[in-house]
PDB file of C-alpha atoms and ligand atoms in Angstrom:
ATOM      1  CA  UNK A   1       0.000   0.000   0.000  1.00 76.00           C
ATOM      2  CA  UNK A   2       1.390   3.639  -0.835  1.00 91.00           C
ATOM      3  CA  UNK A   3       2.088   5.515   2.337  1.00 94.00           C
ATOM      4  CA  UNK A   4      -0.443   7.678   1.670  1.00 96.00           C
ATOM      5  CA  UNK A   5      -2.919   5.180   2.179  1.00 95.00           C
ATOM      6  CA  UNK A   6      -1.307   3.710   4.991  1.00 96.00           C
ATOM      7  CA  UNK A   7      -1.168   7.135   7.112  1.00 97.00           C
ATOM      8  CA  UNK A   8      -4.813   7.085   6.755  1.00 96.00           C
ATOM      9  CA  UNK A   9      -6.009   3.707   7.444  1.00 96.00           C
ATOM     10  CA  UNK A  10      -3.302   3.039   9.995  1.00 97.00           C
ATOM     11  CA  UNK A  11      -5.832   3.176  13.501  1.00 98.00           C
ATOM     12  CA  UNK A  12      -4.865   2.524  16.737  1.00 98.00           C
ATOM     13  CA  UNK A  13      -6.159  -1.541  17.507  1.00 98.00           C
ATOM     14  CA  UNK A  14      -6.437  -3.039  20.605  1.00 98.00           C
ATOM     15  CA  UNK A  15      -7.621  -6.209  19.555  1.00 98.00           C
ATOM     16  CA  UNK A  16      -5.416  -9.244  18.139  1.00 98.00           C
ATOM     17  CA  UNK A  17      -5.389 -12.389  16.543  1.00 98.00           C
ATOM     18  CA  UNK A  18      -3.871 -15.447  17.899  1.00 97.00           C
ATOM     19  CA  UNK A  19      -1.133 -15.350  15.687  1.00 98.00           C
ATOM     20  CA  UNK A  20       2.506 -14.115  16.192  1.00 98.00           C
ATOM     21  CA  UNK A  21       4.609 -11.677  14.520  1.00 98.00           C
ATOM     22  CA  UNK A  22       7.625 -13.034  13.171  1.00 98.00           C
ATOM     23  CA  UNK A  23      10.998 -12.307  14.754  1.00 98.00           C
ATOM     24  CA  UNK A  24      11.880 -10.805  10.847  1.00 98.00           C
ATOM     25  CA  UNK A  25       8.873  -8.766  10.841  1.00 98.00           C
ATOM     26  CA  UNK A  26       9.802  -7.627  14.118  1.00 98.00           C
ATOM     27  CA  UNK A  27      13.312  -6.157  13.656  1.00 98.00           C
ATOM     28  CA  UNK A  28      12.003  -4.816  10.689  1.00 98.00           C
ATOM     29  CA  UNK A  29       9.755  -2.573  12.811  1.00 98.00           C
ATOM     30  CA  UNK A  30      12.922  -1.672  15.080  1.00 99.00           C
ATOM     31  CA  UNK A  31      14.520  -0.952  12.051  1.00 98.00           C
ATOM     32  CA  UNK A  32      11.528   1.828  10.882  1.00 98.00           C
ATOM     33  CA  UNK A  33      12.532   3.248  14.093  1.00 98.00           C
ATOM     34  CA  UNK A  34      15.932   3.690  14.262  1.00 98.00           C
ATOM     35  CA  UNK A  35      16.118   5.258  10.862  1.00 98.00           C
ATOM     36  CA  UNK A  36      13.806   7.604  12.280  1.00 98.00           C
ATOM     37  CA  UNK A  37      14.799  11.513  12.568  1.00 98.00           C
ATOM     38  CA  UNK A  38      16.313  12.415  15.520  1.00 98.00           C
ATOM     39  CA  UNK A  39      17.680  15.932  16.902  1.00 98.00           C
ATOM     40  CA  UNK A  40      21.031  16.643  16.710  1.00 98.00           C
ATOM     41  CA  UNK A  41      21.514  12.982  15.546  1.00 98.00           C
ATOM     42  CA  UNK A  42      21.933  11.775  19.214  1.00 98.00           C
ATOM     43  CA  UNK A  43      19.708   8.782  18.630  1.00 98.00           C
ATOM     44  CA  UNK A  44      18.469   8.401  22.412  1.00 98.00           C
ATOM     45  CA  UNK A  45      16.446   5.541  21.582  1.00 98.00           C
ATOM     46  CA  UNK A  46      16.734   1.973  22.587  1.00 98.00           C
ATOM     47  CA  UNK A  47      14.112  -0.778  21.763  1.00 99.00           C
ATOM     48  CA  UNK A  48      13.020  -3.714  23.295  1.00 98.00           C
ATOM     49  CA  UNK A  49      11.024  -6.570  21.500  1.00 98.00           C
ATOM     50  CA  UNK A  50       9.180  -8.525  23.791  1.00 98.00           C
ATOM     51  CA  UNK A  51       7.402 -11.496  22.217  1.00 98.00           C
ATOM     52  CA  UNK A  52       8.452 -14.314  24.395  1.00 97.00           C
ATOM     53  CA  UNK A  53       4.566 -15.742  26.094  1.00 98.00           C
ATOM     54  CA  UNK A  54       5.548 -15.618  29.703  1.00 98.00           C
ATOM     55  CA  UNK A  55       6.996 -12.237  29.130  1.00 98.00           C
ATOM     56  CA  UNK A  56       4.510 -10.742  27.097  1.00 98.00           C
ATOM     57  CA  UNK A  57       2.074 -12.364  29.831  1.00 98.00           C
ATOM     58  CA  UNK A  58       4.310  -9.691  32.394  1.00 98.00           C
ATOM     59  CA  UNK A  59       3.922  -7.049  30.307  1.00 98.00           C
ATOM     60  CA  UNK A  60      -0.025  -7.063  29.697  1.00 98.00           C
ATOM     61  CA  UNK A  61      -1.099  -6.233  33.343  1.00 98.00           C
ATOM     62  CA  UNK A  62       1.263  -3.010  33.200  1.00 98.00           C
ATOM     63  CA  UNK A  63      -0.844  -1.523  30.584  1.00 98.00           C
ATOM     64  CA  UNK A  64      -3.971   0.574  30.576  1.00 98.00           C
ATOM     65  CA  UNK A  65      -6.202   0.967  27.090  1.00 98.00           C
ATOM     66  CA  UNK A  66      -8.556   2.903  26.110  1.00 98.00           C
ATOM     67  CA  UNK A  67      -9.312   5.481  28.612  1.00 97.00           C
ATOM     68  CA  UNK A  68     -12.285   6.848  27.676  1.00 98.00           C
ATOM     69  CA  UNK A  69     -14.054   3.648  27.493  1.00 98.00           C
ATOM     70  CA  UNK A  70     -12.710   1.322  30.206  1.00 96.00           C
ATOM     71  CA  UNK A  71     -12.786  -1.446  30.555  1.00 97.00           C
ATOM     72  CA  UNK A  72     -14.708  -1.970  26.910  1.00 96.00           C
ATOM     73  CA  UNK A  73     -11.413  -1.259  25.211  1.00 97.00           C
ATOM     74  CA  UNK A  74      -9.072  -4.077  26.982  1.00 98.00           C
ATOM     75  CA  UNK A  75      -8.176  -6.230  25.059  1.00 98.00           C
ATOM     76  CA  UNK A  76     -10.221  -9.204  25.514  1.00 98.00           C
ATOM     77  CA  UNK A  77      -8.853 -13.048  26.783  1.00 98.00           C
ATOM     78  CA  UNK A  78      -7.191 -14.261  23.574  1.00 98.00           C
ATOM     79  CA  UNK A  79      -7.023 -10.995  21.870  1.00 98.00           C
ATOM     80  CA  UNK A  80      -4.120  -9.815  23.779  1.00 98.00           C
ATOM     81  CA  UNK A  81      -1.204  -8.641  21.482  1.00 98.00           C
ATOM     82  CA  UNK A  82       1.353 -11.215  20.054  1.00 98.00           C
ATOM     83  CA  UNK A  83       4.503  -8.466  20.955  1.00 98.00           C
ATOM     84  CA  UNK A  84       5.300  -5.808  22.562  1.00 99.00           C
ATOM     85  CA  UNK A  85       7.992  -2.976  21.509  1.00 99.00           C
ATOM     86  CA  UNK A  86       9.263  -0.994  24.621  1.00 99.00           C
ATOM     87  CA  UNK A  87      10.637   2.440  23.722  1.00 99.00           C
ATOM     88  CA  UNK A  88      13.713   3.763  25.946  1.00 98.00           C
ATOM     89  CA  UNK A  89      15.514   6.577  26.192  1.00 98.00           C
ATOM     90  CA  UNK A  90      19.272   5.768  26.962  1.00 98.00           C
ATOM     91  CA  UNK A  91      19.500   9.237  29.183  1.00 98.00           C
ATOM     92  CA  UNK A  92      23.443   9.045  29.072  1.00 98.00           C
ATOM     93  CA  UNK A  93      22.970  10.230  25.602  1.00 98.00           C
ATOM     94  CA  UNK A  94      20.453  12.996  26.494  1.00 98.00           C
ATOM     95  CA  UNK A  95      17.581  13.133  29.317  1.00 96.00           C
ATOM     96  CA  UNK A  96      15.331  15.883  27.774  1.00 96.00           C
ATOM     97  CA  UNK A  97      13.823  16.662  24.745  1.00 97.00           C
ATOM     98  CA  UNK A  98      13.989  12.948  23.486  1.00 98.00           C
ATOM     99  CA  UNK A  99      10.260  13.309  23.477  1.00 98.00           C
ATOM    100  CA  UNK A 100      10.317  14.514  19.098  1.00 98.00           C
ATOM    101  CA  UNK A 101      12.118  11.126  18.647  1.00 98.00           C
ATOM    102  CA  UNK A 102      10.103   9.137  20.077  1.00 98.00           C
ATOM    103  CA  UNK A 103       7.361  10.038  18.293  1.00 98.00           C
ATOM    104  CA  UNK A 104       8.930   9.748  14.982  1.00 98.00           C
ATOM    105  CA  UNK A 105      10.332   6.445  15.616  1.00 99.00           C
ATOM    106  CA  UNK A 106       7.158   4.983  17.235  1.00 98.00           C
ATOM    107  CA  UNK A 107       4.812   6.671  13.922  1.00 98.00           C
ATOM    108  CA  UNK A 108       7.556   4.879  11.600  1.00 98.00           C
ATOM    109  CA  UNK A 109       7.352   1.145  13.233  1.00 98.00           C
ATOM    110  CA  UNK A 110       3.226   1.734  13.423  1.00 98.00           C
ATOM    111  CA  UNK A 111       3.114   2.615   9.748  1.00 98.00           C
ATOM    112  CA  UNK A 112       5.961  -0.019   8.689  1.00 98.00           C
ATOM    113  CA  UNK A 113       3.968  -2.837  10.579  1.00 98.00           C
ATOM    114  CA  UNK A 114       0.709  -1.727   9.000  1.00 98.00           C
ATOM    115  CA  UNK A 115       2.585  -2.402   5.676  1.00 97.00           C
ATOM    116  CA  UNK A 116       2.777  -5.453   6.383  1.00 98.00           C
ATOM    117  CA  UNK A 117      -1.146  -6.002   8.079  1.00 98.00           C
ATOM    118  CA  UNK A 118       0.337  -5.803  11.825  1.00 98.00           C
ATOM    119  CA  UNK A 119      -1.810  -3.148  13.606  1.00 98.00           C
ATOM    120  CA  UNK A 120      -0.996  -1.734  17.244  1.00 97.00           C
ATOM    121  CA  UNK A 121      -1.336   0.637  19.797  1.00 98.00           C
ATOM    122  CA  UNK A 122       0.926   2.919  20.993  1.00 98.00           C
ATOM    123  CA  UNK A 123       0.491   3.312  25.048  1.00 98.00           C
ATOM    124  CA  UNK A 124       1.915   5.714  27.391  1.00 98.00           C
ATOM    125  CA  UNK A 125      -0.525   4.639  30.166  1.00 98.00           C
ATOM    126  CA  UNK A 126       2.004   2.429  31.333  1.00 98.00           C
ATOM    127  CA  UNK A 127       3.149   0.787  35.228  1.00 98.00           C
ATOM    128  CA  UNK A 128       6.776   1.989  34.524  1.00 98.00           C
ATOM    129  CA  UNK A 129       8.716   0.401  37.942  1.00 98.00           C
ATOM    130  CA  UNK A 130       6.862  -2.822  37.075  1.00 98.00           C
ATOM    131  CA  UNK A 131       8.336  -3.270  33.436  1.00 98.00           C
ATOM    132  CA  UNK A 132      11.818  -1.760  34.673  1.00 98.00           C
ATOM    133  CA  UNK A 133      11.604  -4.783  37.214  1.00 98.00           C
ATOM    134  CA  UNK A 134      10.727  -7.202  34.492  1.00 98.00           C
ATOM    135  CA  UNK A 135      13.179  -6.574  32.527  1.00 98.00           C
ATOM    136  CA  UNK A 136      15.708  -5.334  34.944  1.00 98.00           C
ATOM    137  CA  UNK A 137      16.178  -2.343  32.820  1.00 98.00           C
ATOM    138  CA  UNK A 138      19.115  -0.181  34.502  1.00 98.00           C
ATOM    139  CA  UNK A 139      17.932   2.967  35.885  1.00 98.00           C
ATOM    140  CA  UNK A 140      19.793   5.716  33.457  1.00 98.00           C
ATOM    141  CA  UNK A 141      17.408   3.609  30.937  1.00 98.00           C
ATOM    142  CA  UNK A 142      13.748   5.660  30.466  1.00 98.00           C
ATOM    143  CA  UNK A 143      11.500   3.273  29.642  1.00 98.00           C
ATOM    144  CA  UNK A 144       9.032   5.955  27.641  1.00 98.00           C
ATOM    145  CA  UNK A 145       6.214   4.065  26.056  1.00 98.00           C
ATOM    146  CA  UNK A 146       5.105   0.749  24.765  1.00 99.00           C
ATOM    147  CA  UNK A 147       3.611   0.079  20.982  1.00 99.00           C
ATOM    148  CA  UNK A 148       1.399  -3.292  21.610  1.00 99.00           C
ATOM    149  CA  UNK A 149       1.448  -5.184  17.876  1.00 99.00           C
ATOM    150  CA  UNK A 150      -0.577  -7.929  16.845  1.00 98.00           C
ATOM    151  CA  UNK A 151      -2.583  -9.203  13.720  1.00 98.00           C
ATOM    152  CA  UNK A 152      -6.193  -6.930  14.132  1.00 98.00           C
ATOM    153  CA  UNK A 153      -9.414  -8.529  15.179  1.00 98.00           C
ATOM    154  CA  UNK A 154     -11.466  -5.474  15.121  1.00 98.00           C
ATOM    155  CA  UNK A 155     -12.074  -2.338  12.708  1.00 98.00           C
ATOM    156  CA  UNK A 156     -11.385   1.221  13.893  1.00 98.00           C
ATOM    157  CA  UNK A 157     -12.764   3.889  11.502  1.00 97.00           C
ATOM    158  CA  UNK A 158     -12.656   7.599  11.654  1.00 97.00           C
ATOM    159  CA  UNK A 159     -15.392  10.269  12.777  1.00 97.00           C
ATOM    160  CA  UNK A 160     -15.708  14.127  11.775  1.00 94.00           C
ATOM    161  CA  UNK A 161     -14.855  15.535  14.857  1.00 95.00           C
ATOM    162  CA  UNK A 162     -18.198  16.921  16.613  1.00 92.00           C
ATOM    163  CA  UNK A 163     -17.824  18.368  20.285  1.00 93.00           C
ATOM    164  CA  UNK A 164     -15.594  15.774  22.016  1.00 96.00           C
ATOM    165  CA  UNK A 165     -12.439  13.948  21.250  1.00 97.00           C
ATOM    166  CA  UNK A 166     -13.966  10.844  23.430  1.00 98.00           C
ATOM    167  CA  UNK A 167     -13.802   7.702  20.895  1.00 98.00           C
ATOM    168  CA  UNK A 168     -16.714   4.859  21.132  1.00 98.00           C
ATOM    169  CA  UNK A 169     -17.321   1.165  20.411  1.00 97.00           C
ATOM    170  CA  UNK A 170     -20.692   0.978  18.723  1.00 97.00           C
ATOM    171  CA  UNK A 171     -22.698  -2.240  19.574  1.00 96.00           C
ATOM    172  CA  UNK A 172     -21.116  -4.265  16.679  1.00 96.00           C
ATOM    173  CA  UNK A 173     -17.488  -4.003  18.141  1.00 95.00           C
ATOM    174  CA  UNK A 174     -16.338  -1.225  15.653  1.00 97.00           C
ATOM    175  CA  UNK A 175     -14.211   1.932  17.619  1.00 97.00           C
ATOM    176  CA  UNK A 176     -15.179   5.047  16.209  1.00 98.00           C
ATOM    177  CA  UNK A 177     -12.411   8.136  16.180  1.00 98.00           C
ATOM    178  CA  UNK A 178     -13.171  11.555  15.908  1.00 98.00           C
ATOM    179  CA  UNK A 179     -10.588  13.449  14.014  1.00 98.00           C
ATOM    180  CA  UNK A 180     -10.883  16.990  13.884  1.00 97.00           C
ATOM    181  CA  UNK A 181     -11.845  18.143  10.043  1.00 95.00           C
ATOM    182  CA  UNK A 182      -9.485  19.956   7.559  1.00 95.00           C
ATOM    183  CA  UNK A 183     -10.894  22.566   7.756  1.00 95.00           C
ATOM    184  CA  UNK A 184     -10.206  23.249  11.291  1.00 94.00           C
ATOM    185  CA  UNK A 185      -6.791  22.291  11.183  1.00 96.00           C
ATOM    186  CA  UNK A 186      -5.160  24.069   8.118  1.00 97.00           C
ATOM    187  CA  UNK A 187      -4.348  27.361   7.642  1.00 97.00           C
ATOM    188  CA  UNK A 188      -2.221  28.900   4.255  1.00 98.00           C
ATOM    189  CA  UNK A 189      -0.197  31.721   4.858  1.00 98.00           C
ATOM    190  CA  UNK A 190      -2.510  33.838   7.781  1.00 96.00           C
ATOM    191  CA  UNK A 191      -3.654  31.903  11.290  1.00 95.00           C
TER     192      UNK A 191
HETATM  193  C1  FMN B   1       1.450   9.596  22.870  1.00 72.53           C
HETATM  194  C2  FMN B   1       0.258   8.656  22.807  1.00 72.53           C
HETATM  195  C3  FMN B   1      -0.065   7.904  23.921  1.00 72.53           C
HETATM  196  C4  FMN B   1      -1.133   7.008  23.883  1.00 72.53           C
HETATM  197  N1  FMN B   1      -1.378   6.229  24.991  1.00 72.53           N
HETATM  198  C5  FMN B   1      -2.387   5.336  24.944  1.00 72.53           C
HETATM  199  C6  FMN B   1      -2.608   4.475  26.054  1.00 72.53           C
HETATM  200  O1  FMN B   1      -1.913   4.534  27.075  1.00 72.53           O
HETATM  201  N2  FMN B   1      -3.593   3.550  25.956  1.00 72.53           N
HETATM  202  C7  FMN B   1      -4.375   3.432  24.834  1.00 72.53           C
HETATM  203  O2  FMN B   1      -5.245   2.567  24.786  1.00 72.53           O
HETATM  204  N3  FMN B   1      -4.178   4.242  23.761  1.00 72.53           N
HETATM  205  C8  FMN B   1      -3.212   5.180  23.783  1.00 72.53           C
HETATM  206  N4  FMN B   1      -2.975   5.988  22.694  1.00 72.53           N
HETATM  207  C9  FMN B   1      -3.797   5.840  21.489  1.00 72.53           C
HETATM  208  C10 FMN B   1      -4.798   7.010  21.307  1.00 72.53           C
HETATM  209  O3  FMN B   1      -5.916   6.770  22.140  1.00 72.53           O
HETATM  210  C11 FMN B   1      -5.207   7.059  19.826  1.00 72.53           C
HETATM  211  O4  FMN B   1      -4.075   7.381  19.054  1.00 72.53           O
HETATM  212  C12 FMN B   1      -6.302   8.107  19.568  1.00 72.53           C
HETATM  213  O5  FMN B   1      -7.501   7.716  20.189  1.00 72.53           O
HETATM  214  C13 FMN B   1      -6.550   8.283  18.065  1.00 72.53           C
HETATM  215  O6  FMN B   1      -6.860   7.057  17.460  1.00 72.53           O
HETATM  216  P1  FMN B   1      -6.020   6.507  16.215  1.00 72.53           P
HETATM  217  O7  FMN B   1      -4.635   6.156  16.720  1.00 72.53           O
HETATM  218  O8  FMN B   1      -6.775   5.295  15.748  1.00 72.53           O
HETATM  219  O9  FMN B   1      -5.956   7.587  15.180  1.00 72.53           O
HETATM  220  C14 FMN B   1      -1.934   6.897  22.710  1.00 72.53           C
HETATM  221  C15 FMN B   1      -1.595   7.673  21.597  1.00 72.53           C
HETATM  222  C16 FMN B   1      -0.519   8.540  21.646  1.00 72.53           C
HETATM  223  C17 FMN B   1      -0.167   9.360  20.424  1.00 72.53           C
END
């Protein structure tokens, strides 16, 4: 699919498939992000790939989905994802301001795994000590945000953006987004 088409169908999905990603696939995805843009070229970023089952069963009660809906969003037993991508910030390279490449290298392994039909959802809702612990992460090691990847099992489809920015489930399962218009976003040459 052209990127295009991937920037707008890419949704955030919080229900999998039984089905793993392969190892390949996910290097590939770690790969997305370290080519990612980063300030002054420090390249903060670290990334850890958890796909292991008992790990990945560690992992799952440290997150929290879907705010505005709890607990309909959770992932449901046997939809949990198949792997996990933990985004850290090695702070002996830099401790502030990492914040721009994160977001660029977690938006390049979403959109490179939706290439290849792995959706996810990128969580900052996270029990930080707990996963440190788990993984016995050293402590100059920020552990920033997780992107949860899996093969989708639901549909996520975009809303013109009325009076709220809350999402919904409608009674068939499908997450509806609103996403403010076009309109209200873009401006040429005066605010
Ligand atoms: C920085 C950031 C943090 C997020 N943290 C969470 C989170 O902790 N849990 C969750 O379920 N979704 C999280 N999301 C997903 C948002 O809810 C989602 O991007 C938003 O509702 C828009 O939906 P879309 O990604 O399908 O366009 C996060 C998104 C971003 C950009």
């Amino acid at each position: 699919m052209n990127i295009r088409r991937l920037i707008a169908s890419r949704r955030s999905i919080r229900q999998f498939r039984p089905k793993p990603v392969s190892r390949d696939l996910l290097m590939d995805f770690v790969d997305a992000g370290r080519l990612a843009p980063s300030a002054a070229n420090l390249q903060p970023l670290e990334f850890l790939v958890v796909d292991d089952p008992a790990a990945r069963a560690g992992v799952f009660p440290c997150l929290k989905w879907a705010a505005y809906i709890q607990p309909d969003g959770d992932p449901k037993p046997g939809r949990e994802p198949a792997a996990y991508i933990i985004v850290l910030v090695n702070t002996k390279i830099r401790d502030k301001m990492f914040e721009y490449d994160v977001g660029a290298a977690v938006e390049n392994m979403a959109l490179a795994a939706a290439g290849e039909g792995v959706a996810g959802c990128w969580l900052i809702s996270i029990d930080r000590p707990k996963i440190q612990a788990l993984f016995g992460i050293p402590d100059h090691v920020r552990i920033d945000s997780v992107l949860a990847l899996g093969y989708p099992a639901e549909t996520s489809v975009v809303e013109p953006y009325r009076d709220s920015p809350r999402y919904w489930k409608d009674a068939d399962g499908v997450f509806h987004v609103p996403k403010r218009t076009l309109d209200a976003v873009a401006r040429f040459n005066t605010y």
